[in-house]
CSV table of C-alpha atoms and ligand atoms in Angstrom, one decimal:
chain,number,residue,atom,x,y,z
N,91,UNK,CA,6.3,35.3,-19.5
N,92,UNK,CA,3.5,37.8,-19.7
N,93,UNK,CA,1.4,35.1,-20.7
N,94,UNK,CA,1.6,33.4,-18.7
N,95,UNK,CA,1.2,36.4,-15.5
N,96,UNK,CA,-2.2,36.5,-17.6
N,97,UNK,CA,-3.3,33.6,-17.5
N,98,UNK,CA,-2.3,33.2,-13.5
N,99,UNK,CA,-3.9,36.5,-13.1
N,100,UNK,CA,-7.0,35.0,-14.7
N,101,UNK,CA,-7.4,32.0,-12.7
N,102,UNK,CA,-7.0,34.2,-9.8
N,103,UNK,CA,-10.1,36.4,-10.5
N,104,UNK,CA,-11.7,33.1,-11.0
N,105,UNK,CA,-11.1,32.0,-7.7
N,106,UNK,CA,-11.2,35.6,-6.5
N,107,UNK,CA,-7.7,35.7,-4.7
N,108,UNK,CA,-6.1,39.3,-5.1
N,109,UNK,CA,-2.8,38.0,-4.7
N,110,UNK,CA,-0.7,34.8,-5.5
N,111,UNK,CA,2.6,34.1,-3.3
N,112,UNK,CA,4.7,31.9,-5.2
N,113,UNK,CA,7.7,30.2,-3.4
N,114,UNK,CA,8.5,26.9,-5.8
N,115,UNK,CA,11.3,26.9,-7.6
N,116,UNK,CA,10.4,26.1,-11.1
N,117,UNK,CA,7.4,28.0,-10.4
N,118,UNK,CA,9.0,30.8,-10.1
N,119,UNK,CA,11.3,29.9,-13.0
N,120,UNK,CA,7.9,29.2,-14.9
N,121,UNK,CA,6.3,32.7,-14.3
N,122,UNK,CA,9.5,35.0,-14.1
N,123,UNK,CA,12.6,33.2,-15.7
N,124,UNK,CA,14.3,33.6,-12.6
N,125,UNK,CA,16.6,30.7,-12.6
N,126,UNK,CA,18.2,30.7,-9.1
N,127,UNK,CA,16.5,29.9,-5.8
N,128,UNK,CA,15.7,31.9,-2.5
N,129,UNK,CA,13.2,33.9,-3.8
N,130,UNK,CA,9.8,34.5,-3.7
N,131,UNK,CA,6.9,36.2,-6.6
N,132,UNK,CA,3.9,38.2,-5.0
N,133,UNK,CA,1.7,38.8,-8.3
N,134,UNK,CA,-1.8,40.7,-8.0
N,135,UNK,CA,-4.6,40.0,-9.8
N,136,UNK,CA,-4.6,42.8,-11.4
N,137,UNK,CA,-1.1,41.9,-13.6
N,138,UNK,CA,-0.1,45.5,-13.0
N,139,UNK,CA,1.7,44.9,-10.0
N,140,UNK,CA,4.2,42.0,-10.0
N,141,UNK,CA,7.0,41.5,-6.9
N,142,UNK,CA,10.4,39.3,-7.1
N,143,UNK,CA,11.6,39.5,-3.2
N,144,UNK,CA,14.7,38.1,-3.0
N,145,UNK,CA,18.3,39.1,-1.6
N,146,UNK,CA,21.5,40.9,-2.3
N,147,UNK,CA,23.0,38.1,-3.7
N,148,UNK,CA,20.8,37.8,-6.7
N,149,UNK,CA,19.2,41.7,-7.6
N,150,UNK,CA,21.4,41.9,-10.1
N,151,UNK,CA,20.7,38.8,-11.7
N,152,UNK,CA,17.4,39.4,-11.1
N,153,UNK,CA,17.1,43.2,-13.0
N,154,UNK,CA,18.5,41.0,-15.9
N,155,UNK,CA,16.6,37.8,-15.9
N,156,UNK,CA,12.9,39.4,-14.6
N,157,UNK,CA,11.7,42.1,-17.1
N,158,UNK,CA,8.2,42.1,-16.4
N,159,UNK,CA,9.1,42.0,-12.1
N,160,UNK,CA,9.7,44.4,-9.5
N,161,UNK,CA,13.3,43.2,-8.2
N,162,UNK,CA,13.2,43.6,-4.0
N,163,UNK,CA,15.8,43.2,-1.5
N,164,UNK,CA,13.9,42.1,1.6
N,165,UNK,CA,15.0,38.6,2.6
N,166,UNK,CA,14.3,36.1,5.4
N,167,UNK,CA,12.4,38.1,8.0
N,168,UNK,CA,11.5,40.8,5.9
N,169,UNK,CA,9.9,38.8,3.0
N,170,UNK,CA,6.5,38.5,5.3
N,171,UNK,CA,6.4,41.8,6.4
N,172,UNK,CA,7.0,43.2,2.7
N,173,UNK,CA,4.1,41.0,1.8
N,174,UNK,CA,1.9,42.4,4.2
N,175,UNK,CA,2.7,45.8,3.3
N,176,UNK,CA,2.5,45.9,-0.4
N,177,UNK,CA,-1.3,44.1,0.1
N,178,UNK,CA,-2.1,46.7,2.3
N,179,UNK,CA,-1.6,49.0,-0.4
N,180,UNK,CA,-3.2,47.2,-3.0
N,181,UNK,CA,-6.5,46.1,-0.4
N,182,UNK,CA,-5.5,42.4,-1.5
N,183,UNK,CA,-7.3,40.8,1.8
N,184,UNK,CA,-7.6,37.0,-0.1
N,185,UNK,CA,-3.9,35.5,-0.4
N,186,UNK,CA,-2.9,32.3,-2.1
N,187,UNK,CA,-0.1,30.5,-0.9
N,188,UNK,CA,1.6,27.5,-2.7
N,189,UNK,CA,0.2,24.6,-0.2
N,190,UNK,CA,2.1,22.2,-1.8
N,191,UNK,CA,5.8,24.1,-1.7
N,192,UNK,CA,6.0,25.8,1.6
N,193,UNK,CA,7.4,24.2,5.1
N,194,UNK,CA,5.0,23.9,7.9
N,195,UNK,CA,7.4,26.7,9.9
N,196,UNK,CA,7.4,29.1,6.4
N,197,UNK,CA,3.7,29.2,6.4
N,198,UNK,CA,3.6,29.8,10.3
N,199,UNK,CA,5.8,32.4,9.8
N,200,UNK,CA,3.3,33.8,6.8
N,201,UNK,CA,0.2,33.6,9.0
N,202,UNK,CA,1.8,35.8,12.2
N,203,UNK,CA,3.7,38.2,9.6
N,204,UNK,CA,0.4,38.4,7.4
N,205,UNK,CA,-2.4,38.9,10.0
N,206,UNK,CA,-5.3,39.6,9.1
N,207,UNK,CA,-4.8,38.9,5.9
N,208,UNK,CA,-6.9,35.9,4.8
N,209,UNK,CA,-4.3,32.7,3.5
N,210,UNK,CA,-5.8,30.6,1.1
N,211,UNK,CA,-4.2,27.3,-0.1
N,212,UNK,CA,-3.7,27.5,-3.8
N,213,UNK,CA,-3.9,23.7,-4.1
N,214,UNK,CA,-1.2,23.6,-6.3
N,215,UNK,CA,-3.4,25.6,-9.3
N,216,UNK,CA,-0.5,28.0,-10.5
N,217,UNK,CA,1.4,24.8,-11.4
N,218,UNK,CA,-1.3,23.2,-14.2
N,219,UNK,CA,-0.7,25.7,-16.3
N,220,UNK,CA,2.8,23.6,-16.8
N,221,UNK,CA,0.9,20.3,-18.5
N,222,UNK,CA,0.6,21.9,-21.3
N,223,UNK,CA,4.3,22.6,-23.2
N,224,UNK,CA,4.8,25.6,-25.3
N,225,UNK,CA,6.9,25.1,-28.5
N,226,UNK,CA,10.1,26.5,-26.8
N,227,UNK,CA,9.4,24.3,-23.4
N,228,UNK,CA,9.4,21.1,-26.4
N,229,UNK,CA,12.0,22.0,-28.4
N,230,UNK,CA,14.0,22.1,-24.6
N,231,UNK,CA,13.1,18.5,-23.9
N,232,UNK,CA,13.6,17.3,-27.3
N,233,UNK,CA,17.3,18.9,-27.6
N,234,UNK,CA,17.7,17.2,-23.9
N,235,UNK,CA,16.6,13.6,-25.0
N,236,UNK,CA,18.7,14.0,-27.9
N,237,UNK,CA,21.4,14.7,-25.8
N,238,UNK,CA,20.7,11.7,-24.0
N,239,UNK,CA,20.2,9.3,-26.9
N,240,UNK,CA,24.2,10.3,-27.8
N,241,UNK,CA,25.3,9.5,-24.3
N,242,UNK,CA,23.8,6.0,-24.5
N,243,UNK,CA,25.7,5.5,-27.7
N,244,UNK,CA,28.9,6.4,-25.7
N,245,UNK,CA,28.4,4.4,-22.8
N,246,UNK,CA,27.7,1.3,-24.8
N,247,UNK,CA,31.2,1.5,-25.8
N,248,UNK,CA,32.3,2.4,-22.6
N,249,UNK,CA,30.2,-1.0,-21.0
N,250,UNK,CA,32.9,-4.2,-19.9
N,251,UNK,CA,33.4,-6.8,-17.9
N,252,UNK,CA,35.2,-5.5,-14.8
N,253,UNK,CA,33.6,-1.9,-14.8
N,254,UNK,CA,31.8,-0.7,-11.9
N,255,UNK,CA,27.9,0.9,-12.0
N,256,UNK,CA,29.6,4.2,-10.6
N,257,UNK,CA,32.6,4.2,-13.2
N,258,UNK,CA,29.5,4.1,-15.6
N,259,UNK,CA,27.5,6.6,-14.1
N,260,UNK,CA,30.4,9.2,-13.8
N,261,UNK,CA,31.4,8.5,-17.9
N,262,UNK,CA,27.8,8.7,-19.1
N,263,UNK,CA,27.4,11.9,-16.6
N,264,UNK,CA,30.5,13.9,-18.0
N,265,UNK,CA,29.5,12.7,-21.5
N,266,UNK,CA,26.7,14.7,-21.3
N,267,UNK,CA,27.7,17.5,-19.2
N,268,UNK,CA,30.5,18.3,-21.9
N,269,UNK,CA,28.1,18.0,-24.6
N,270,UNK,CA,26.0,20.6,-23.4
N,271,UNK,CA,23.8,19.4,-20.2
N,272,UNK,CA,23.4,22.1,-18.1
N,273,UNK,CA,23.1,19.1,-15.1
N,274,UNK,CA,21.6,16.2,-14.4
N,275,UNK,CA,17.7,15.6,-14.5
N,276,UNK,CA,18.2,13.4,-11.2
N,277,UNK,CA,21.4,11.2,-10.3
N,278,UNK,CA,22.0,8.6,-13.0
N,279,UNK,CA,20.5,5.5,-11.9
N,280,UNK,CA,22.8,2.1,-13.3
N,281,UNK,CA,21.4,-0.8,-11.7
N,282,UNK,CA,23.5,-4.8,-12.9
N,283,UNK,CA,22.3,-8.2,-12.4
N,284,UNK,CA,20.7,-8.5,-9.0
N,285,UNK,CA,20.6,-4.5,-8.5
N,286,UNK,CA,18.5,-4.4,-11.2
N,287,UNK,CA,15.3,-5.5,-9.0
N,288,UNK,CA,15.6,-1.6,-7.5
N,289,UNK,CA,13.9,0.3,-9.5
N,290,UNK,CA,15.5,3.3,-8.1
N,291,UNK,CA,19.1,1.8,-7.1
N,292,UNK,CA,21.9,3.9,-6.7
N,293,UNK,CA,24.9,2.9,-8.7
N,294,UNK,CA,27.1,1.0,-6.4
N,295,UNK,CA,31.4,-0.6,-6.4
N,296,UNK,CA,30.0,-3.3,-7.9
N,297,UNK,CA,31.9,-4.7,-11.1
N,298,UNK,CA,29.4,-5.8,-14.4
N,299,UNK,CA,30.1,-9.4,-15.0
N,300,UNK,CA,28.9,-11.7,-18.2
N,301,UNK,CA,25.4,-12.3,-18.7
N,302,UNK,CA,23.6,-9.6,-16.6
N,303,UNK,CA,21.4,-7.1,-17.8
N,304,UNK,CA,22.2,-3.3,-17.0
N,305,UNK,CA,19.5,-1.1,-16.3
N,306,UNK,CA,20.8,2.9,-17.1
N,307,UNK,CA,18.0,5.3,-16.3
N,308,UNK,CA,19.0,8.7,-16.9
N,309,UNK,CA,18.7,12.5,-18.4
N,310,UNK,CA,19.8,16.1,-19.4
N,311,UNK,CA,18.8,19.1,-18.2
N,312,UNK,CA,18.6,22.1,-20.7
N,313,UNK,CA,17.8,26.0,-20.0
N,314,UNK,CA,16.1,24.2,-17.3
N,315,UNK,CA,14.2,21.5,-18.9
N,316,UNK,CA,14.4,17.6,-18.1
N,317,UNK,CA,14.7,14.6,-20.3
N,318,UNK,CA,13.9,11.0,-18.9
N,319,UNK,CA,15.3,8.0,-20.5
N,320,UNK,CA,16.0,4.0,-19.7
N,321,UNK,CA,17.7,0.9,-21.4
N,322,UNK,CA,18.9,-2.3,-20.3
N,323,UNK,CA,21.4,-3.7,-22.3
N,324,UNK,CA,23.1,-7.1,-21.5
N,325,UNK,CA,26.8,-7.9,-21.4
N,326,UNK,CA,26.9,-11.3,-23.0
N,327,UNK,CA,24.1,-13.8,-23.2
N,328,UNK,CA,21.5,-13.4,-20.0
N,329,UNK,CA,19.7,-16.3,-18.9
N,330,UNK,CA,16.7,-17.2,-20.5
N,331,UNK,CA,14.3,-15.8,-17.6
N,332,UNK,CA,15.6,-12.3,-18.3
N,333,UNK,CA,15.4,-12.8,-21.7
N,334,UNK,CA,11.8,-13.1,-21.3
N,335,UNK,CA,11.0,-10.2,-19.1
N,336,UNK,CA,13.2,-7.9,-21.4
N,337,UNK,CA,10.5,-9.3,-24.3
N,338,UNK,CA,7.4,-8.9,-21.6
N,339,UNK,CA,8.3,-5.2,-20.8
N,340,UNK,CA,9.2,-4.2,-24.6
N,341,UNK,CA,6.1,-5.9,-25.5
N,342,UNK,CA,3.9,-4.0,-23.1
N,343,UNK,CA,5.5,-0.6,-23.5
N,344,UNK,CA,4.6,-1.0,-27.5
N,345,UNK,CA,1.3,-2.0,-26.4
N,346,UNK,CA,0.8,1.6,-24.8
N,347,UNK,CA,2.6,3.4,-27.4
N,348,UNK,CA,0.0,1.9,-30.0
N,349,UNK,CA,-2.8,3.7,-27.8
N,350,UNK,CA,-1.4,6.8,-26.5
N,351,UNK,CA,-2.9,10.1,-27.5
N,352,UNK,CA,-5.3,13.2,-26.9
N,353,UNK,CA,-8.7,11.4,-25.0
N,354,UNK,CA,-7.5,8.9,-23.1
N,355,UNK,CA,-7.1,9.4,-19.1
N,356,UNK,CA,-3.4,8.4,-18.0
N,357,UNK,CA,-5.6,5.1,-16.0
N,358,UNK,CA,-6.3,4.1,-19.7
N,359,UNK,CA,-3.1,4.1,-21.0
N,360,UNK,CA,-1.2,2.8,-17.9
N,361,UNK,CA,-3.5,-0.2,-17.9
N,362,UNK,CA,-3.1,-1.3,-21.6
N,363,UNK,CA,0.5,-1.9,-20.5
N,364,UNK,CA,0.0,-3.3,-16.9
N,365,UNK,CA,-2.8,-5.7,-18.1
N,366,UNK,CA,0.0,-7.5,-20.6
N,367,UNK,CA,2.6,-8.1,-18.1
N,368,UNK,CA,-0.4,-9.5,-15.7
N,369,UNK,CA,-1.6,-11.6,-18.4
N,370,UNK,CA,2.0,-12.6,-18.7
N,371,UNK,CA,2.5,-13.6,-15.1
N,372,UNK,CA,4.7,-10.7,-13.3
N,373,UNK,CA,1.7,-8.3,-12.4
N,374,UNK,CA,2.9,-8.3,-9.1
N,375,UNK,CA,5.8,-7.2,-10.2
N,376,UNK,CA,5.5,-4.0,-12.0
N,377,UNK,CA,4.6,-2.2,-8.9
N,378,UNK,CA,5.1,1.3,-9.9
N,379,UNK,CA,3.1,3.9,-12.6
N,380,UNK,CA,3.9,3.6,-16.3
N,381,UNK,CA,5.1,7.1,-16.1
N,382,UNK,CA,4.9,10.5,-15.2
N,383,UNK,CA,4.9,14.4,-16.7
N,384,UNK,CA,8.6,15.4,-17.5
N,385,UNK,CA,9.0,19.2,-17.8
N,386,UNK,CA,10.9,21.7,-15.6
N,387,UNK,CA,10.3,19.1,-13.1
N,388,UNK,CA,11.8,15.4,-14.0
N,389,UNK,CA,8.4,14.3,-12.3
N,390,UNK,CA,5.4,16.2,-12.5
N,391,UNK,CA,1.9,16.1,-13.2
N,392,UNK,CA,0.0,14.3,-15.3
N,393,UNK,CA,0.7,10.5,-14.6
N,394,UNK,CA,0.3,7.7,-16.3
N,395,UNK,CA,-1.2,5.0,-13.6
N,396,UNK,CA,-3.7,3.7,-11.9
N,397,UNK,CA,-5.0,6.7,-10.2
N,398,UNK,CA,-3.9,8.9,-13.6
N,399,UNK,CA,-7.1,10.8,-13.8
N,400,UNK,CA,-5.7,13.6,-16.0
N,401,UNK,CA,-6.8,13.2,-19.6
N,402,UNK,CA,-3.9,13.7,-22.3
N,403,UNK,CA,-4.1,16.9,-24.5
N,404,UNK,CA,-1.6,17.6,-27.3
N,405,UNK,CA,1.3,19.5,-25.8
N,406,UNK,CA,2.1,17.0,-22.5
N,407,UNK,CA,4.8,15.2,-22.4
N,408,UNK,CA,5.1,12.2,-20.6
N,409,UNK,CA,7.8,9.0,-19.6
N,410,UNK,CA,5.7,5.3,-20.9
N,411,UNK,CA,8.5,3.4,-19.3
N,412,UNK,CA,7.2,-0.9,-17.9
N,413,UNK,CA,9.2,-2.6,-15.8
N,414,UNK,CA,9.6,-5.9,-14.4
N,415,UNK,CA,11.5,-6.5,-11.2
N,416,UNK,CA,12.5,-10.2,-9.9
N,417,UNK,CA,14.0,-9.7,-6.1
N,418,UNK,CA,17.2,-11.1,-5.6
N,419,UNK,CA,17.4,-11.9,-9.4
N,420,UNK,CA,17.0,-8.7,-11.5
N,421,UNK,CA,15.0,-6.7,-13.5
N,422,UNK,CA,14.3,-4.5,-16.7
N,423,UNK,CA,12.8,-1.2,-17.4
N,424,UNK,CA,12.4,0.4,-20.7
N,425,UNK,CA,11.8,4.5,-21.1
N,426,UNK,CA,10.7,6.4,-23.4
N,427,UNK,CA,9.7,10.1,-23.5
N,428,UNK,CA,6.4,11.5,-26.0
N,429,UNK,CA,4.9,14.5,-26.3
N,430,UNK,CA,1.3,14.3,-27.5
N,431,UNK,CA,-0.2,15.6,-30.4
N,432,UNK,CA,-3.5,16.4,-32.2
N,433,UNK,CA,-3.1,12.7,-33.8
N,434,UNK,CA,-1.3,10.8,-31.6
N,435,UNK,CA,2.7,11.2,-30.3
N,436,UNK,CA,5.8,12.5,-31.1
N,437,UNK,CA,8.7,10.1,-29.5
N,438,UNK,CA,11.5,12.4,-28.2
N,439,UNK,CA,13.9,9.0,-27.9
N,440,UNK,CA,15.0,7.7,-30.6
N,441,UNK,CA,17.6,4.5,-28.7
N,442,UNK,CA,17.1,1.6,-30.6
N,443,UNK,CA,15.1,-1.0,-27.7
N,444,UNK,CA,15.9,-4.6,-29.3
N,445,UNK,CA,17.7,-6.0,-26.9
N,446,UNK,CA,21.4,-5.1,-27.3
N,447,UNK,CA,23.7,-7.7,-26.2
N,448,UNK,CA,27.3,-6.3,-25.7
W,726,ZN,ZN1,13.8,7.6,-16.0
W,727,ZN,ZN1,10.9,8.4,-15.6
């Protein structure tokens, strides 16, 4: 954690802000280990003097969680005026604020309690420091996606003729919740037959029949980290047009996975797979990125897609994860989950991705 206070309290002297107000959750997870919500960091530039304002529910848990932190009571209405106070002291006049975190009615509230303090959008800055995974933050994500690779290999026995996508779902989800998730990365996404043309469908009543692909899109969460994973399996023989996109989509997502690695922009290695499936005939649709940063949050920064800018470095991690989605007929989406290294990628998900007909 103290590390990471430097390094925030570095890119604050670069930007000469005294003092960063962080309100995010995983933020504040990120800087503090704080692992509840309602809460709020006030760190100075200085790293000497470091605030965790929350409220009585949570000091206690805070003293034991927040070595390197000041633990305050002063919730709701108080939290701006103990702001203002405690930069007063310190002559912090410049004041970042997390732009991309706070309500419209928290930062009003700020701005009247904080006058004439000057409040300065941190543009979402205290958050980049997260693309890049520490060992620890890895070894998190790679214990979740192994979690998750077990749970597929359960619910593939569990997958029948006459079971619904929410009977699924709930299996799959207390599979890996007695196996050690600590939660859900999002709510499990099973999508069969027609649902599958939703990329993010909800699992529904409806009953798997023969010959439709199942789409299960799912992860663990653990000490806080996410995993991201997808499969579509088949139960029986699926028609020969599904067949082919299954192919199209594995195809292209190996195409990726051949280029992916430090250098190349996310725009670079989004387009190796999106130009297959285009060449293929079903450009129009893949309509969404080939993936996303998976960390604390199950989507964060940097992307994989056409307006991916960032350039991977060894230590991101990030979903590669095509799909192909035919309305009113189905669809397929395959996931996997890397982290990059100096020479390439490590996968963190090791499901076998022929196409497994049940
Ligand atoms: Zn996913
Ligand atoms: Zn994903």
């Amino acid at each position: 954690m103290k590390k990471r206070i430097d390094k925030l309290t570095s890119m604050l002297n670069e930007h000469q802000v005294d003092v960063a107000i962080i309100s995010e959750k995983n933020n504040i997870r990120y800087y503090s280990g704080f692992t509840s919500e309602d809460a709020v960091l006030l760190i100075h530039r200085s790293a000497c003097y470091c605030y965790l304002i929350t409220d009585f529910r949570y000091i206690e848990q805070a003293h034991m969680q927040c070595r390197d932190f000041n633990v305050v009571d002063a919730p709701g209405i108080k939290t701006g005026p103990f702001i203002k106070e405690t930069c007063m002291a310190l002559n912090a006049k410049r004041i970042w604020f997390d732009s991309d975190a706070i309500s419209f009615r928290t930062y009003t509230s700020y701005k009247e309690a904080l006058h004439p303090l000057e409040l300065i959008p941190d543009r979402g800055i205290p958050s980049r420091l997260r693309l890049w995974k520490t060992e620890d933050e890895i070894n998190h994500i790679r214990n979740a996606a192994s979690l998750a690779d077990k749970g597929f290999l359960h619910i593939l026995g569990y997958i029948r003729p006459g079971v619904s996508e929410r009977e699924i779902a709930l299996e799959l989800e207390f599979f890996l919740r007695r196996n050690g998730s600590d939660g859900l990365a999002f709510p499990i996404i099973v999508a069969s037959g027609k649902n599958g043309s939703l990329p993010h469908a909800e699992p529904t009543d409806k009953k798997i029949a023969e010959g439709e692909l199942i789409t299960l899109d799912f992860g663990c969460r653990i000490s806080g980290y996410c995993s991201d994973m997808t499969r579509t399996v088949a139960l029986g023989e699926p028609d020969k047009e599904m067949r082919e996109i299954y192919e199209i989509t594995l195809k292209s997502q190996q195409l990726a996975l051949e280029v992916i690695g430090p250098g190349l922009t996310g725009i670079e290695v989004d387009n190796q797979a999106r130009e297959y499936i285009t060449a293929k005939g079903y450009g129009q649709y893949f309509g969404h990125g080939l993936g996303h940063g998976v960390g604390l949050n199950v989507h964060e920064a940097p992307r994989l897609s056409i307006n991916g800018e960032n350039v991977l470095e060894p230590g991101m991690v990030v979903s590669v994860e095509p799909g192909i989605y035919l309305p009113g007929r189905g669809g397929v989406r395959i996931e996997d989950l890397v982290v990059i290294t100096e020479d390439g990628y490590d996968n963190l998900v090791s499901s076998r991705k022929d196409l497994i007909v049940l």
